Coordinates of N, CA, C and O in Angstrom, one line a residue:
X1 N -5.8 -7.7 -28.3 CA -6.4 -8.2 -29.5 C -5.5 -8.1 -30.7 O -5.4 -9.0 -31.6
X2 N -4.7 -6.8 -30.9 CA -3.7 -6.8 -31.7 C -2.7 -8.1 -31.9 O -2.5 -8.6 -33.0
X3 N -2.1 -8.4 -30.6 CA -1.2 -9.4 -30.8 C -2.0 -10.4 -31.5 O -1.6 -10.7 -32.7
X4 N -3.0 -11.1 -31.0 CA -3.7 -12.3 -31.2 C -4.0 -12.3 -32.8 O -3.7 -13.3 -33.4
X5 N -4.6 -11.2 -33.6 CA -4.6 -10.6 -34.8 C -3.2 -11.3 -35.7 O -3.2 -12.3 -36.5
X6 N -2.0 -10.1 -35.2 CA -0.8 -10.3 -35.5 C -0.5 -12.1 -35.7 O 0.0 -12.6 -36.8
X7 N -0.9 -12.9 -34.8 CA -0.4 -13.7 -34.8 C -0.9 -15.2 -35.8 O -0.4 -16.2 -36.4
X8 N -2.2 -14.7 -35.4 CA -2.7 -15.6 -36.3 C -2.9 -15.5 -37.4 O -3.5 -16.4 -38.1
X9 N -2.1 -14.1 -38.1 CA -1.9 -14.3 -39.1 C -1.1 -14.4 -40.2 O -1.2 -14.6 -41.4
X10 N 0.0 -14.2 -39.1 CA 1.4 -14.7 -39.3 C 1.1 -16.3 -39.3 O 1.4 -17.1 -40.3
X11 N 0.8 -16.6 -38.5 CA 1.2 -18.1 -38.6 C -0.5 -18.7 -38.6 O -1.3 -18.7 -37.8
X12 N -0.4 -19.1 -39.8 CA -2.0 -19.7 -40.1 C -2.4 -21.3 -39.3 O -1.7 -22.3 -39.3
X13 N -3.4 -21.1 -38.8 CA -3.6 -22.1 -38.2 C -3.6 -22.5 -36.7 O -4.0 -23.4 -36.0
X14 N -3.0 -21.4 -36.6 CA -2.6 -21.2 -34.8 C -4.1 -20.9 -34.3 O -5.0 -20.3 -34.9
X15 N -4.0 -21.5 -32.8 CA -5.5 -21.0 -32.2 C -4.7 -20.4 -31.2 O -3.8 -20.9 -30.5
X16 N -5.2 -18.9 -31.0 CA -4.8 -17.9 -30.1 C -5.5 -18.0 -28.9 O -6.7 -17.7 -29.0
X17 N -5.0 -18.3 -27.4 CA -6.7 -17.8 -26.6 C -6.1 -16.9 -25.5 O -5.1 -16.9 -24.8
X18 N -7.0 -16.1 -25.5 CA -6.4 -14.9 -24.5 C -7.3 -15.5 -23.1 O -8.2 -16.3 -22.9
X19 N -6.6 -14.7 -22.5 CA -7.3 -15.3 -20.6 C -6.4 -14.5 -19.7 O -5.2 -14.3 -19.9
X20 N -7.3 -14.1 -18.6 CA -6.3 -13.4 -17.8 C -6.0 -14.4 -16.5 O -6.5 -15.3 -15.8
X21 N -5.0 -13.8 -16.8 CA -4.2 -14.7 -15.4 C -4.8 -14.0 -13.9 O -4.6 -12.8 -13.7
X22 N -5.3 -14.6 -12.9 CA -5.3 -14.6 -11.8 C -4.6 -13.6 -10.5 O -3.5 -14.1 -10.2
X23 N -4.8 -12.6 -9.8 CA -3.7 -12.0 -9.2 C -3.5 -12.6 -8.0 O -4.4 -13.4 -7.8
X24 N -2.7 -12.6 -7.2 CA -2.5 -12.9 -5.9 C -3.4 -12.7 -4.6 O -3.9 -11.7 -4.3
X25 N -3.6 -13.8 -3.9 CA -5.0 -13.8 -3.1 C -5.1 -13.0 -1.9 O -6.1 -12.8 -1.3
X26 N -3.7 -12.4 -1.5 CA -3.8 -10.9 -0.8 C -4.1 -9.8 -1.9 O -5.0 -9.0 -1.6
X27 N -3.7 -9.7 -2.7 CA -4.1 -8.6 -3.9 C -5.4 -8.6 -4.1 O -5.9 -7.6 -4.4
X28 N -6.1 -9.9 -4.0 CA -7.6 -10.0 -4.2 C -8.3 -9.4 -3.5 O -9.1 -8.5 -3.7
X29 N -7.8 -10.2 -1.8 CA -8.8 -9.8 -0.5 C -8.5 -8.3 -0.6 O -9.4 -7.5 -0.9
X30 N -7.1 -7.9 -0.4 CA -7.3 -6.3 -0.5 C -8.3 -5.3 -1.2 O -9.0 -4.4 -0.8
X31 N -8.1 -6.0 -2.6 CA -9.1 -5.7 -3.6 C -10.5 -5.4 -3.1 O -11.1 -4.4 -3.5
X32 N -11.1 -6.3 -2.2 CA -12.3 -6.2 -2.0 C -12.4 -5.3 -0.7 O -13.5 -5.2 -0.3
X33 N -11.6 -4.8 -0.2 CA -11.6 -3.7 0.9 C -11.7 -2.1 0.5 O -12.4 -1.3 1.0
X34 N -11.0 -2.1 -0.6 CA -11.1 -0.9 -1.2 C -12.5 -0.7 -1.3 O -12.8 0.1 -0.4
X35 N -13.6 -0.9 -1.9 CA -14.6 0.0 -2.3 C -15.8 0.2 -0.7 O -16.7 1.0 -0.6
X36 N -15.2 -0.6 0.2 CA -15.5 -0.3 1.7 C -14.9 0.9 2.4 O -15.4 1.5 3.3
X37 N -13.4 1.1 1.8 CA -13.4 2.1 2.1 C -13.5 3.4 1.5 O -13.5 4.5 2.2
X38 N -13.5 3.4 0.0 CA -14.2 4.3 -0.5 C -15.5 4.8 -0.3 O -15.7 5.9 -0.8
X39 N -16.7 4.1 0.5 CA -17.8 4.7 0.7 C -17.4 5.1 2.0 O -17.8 6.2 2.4
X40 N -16.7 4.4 2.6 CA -16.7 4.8 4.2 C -16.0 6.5 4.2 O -16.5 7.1 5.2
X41 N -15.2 7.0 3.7 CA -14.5 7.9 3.1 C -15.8 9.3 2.4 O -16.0 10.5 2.7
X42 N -16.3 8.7 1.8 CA -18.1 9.2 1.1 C -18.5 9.9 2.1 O -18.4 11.1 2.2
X43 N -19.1 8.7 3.3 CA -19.8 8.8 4.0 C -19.3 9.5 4.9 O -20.2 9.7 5.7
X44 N -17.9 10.3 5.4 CA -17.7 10.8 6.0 C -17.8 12.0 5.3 O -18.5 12.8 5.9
X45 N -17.3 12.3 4.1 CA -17.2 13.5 3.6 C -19.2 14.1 3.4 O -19.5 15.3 3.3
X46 N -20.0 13.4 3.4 CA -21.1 13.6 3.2 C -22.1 14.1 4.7 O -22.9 14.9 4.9
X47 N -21.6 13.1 5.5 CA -22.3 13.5 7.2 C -21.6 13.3 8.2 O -22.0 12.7 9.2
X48 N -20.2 14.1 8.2 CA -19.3 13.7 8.9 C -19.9 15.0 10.2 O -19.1 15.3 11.1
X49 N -20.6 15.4 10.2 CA -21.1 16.5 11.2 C -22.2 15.7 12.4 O -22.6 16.3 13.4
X50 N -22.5 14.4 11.9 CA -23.3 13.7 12.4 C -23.0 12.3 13.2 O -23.5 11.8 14.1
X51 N -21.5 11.8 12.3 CA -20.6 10.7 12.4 C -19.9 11.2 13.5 O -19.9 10.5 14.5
X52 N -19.0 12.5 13.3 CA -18.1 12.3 14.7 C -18.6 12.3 16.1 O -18.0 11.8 17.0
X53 N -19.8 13.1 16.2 CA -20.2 13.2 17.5 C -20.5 11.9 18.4 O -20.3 11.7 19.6
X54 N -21.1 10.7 16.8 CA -21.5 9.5 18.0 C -20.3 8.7 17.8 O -20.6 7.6 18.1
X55 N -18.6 8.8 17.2 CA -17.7 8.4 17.5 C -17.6 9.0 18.8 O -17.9 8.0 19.5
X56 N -17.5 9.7 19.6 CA -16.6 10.5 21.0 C -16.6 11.9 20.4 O -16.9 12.8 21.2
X57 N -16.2 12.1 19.5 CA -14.9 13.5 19.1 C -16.1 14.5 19.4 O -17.3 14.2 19.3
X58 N -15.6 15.8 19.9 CA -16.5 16.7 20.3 C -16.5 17.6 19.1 O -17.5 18.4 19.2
X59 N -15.9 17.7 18.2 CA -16.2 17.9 16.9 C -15.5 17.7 16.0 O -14.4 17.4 16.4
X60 N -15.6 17.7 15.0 CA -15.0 17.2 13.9 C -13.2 17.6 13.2 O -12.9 18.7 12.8
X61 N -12.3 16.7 13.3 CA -10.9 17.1 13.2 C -10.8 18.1 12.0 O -11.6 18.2 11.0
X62 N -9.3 19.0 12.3 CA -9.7 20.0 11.0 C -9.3 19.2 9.1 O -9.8 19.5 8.0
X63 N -8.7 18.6 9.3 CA -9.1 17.6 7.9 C -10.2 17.9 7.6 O -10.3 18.5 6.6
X64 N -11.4 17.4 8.3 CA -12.8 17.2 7.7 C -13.2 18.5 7.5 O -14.2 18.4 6.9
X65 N -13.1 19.7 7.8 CA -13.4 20.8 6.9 C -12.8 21.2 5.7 O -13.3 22.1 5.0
X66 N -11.8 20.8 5.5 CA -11.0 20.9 4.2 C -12.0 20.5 3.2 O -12.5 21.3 2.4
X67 N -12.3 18.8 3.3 CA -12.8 17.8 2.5 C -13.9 18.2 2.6 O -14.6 17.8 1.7
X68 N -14.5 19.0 3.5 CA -16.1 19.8 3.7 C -16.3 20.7 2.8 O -17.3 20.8 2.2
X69 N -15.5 21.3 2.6 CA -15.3 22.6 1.4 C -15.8 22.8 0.2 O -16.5 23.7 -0.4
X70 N -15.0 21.5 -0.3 CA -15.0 21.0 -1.7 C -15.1 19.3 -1.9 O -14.4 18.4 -2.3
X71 N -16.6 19.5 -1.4 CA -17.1 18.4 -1.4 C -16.8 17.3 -2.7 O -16.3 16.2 -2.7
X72 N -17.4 18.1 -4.0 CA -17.9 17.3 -5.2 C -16.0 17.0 -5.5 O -15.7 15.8 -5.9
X73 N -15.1 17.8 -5.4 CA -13.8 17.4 -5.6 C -13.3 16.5 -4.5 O -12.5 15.6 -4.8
X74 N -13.7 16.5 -3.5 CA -13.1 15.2 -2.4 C -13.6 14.1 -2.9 O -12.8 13.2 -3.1
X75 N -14.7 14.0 -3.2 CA -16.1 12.4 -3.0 C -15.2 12.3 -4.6 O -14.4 11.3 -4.7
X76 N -15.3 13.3 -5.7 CA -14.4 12.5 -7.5 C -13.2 12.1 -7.0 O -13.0 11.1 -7.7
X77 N -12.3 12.1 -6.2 CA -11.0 12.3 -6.0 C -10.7 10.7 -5.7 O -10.0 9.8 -6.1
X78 N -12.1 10.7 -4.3 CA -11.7 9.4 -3.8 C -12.5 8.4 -4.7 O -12.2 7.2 -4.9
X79 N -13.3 8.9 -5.1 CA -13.8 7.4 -6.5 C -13.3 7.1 -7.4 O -13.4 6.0 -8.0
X80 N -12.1 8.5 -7.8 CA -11.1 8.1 -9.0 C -10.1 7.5 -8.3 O -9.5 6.8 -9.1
X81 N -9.5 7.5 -7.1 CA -8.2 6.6 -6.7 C -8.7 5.7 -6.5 O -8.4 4.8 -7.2
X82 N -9.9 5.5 -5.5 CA -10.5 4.0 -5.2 C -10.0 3.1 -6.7 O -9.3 2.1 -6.8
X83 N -10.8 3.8 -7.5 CA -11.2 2.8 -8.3 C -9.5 2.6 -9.5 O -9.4 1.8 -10.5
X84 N -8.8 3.3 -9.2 CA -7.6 3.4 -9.4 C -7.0 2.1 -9.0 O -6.5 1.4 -9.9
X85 N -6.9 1.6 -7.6 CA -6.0 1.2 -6.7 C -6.5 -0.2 -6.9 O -5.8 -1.2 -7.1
X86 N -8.1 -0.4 -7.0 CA -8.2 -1.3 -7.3 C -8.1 -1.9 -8.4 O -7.7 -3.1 -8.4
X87 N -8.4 -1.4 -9.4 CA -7.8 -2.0 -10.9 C -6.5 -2.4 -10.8 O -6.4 -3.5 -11.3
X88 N -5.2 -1.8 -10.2 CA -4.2 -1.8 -10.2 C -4.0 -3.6 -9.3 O -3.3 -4.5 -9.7
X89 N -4.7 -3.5 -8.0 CA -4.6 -4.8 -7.4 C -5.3 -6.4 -8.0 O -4.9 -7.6 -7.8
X90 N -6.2 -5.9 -8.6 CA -7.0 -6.8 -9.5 C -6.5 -7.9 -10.4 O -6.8 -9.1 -10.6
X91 N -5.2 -6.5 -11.3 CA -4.3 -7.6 -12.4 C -3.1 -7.5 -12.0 O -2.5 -6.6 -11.4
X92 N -2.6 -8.8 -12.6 CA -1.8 -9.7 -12.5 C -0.3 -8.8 -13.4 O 0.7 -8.4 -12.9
X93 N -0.5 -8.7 -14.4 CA 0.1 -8.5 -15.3 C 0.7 -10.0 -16.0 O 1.7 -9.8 -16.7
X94 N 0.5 -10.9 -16.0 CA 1.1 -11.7 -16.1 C 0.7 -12.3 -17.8 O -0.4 -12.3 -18.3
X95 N 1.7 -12.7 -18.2 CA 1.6 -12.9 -19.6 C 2.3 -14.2 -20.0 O 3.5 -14.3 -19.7
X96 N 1.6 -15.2 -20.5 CA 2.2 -16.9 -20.7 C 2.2 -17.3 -21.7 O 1.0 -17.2 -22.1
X97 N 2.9 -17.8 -22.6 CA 3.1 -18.4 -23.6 C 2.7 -19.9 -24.2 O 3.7 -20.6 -24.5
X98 N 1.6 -20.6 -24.3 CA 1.7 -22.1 -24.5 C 1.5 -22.4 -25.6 O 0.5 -22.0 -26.2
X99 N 2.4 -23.5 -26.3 CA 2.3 -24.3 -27.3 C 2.0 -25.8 -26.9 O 2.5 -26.2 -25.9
X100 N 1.1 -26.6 -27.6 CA 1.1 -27.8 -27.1 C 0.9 -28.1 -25.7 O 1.6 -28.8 -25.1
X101 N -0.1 -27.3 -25.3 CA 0.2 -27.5 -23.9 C 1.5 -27.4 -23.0 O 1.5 -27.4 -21.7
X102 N 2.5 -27.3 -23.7 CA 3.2 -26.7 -23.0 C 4.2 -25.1 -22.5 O 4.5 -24.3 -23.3
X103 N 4.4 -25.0 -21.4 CA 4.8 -23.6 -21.1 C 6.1 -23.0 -22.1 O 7.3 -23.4 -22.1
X104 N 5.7 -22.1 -22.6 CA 7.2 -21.6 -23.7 C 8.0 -20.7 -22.5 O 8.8 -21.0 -21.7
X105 N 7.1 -19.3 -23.1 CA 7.2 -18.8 -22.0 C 6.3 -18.6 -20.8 O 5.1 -18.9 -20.8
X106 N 7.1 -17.7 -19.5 CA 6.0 -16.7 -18.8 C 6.4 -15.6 -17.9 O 7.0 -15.7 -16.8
X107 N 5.8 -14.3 -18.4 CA 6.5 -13.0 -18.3 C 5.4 -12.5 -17.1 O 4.2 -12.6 -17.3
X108 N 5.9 -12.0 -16.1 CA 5.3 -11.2 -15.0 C 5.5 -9.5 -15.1 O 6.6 -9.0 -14.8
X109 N 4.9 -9.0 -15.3 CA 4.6 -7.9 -15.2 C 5.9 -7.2 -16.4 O 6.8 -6.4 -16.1
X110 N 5.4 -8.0 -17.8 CA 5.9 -7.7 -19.0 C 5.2 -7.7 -20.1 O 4.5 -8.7 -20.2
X111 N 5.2 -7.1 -21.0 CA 4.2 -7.0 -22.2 C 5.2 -7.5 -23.3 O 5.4 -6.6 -24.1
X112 N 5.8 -8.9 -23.5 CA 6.7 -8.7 -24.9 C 6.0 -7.7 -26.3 O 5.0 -7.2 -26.8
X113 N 7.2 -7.8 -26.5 CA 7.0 -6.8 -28.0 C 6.5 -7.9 -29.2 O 6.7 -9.1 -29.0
X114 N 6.0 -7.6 -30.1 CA 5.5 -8.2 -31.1 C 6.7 -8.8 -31.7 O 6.5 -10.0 -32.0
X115 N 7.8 -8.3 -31.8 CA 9.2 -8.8 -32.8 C 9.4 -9.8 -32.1 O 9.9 -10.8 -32.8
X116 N 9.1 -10.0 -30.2 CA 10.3 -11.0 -29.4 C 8.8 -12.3 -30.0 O 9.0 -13.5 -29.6
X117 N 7.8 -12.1 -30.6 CA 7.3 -13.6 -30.3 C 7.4 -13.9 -31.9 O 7.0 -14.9 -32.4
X118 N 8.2 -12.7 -32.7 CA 7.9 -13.6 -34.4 C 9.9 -13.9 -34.1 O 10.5 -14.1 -35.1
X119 N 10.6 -14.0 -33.0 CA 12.1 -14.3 -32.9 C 12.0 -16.2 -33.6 O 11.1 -16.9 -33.2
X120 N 13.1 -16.6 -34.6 CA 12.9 -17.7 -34.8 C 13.2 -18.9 -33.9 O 13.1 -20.1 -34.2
X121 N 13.7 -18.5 -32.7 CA 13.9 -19.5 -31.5 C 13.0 -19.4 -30.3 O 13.2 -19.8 -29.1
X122 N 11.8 -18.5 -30.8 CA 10.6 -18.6 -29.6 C 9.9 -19.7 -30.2 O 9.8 -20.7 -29.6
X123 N 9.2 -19.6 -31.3 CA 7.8 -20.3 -31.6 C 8.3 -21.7 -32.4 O 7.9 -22.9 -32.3
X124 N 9.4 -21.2 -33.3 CA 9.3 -21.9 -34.3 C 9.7 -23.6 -33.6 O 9.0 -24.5 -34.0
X125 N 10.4 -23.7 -33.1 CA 11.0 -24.9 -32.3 C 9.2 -25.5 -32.3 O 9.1 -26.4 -33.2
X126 N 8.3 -25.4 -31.8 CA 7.6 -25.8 -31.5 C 6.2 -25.8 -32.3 O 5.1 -26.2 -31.9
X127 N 6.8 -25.2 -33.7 CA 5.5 -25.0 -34.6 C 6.0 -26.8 -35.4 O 5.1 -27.6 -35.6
X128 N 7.1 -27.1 -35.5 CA 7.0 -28.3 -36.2 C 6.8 -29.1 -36.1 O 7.0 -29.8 -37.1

């Protein structure tokens, strides 16, 4: 919102529109795996004494008493990466520049600086 701020008021008259750009459609589907397996992860940490037996395992691997231990820090741990990994897969980073409908710039996984968009051979060419 700062930039959009910045800019419109630098240069009066400009219509700013923010929008996010789209991420990639394995980044997406991925996206939607993660919170499947964050519960599934839960769900072991929560009744994994009940889960392995009707897998086969005649009892439970020693991992799952670790995560047994310290339950409320396993289950925050994995809701905070979950929800980590997916934010991270979600966006794009991608950042586009258009005047007139047309593409100025477009920056991937770059945040320009405020100075590179008041530079007088980015905008101005195209403010006249």
């Amino acid at each position: 919102m700062t930039m959009k701020n910045m800019l419109e008021s630098e240069f009066p008259g400009i219509q700013v529109i923010l929008a996010n750009h789209p991420a990639s459609l394995p980044k997406r589907l991925l996206s939607k795996v993660v919170p499947a397996v964050q519960f599934g992860i839960i769900g072991i940490i929560l009744a994994g004494e009940q889960i392995f037996p009707r897998l086969g395992f005649a009892a439970p691997p020693p991992w799952y008493y670790s995560l047994r231990a310290n339950r409320f820090g396993s289950i925050a741990s994995t809701w905070l990466f979950g929800n980590f990994i997916q934010s991270f897969l979600q966006s794009s980073g991608a950042f586009e520049v258009f005047c007139n409908g047309e593409l100025v710039k477009s920056l991937l996984f770059l945040m320009p600086h405020v100075v590179f968009l008041l530079e007088p051979n980015f905008l101005f060419p195209f403010m006249l």
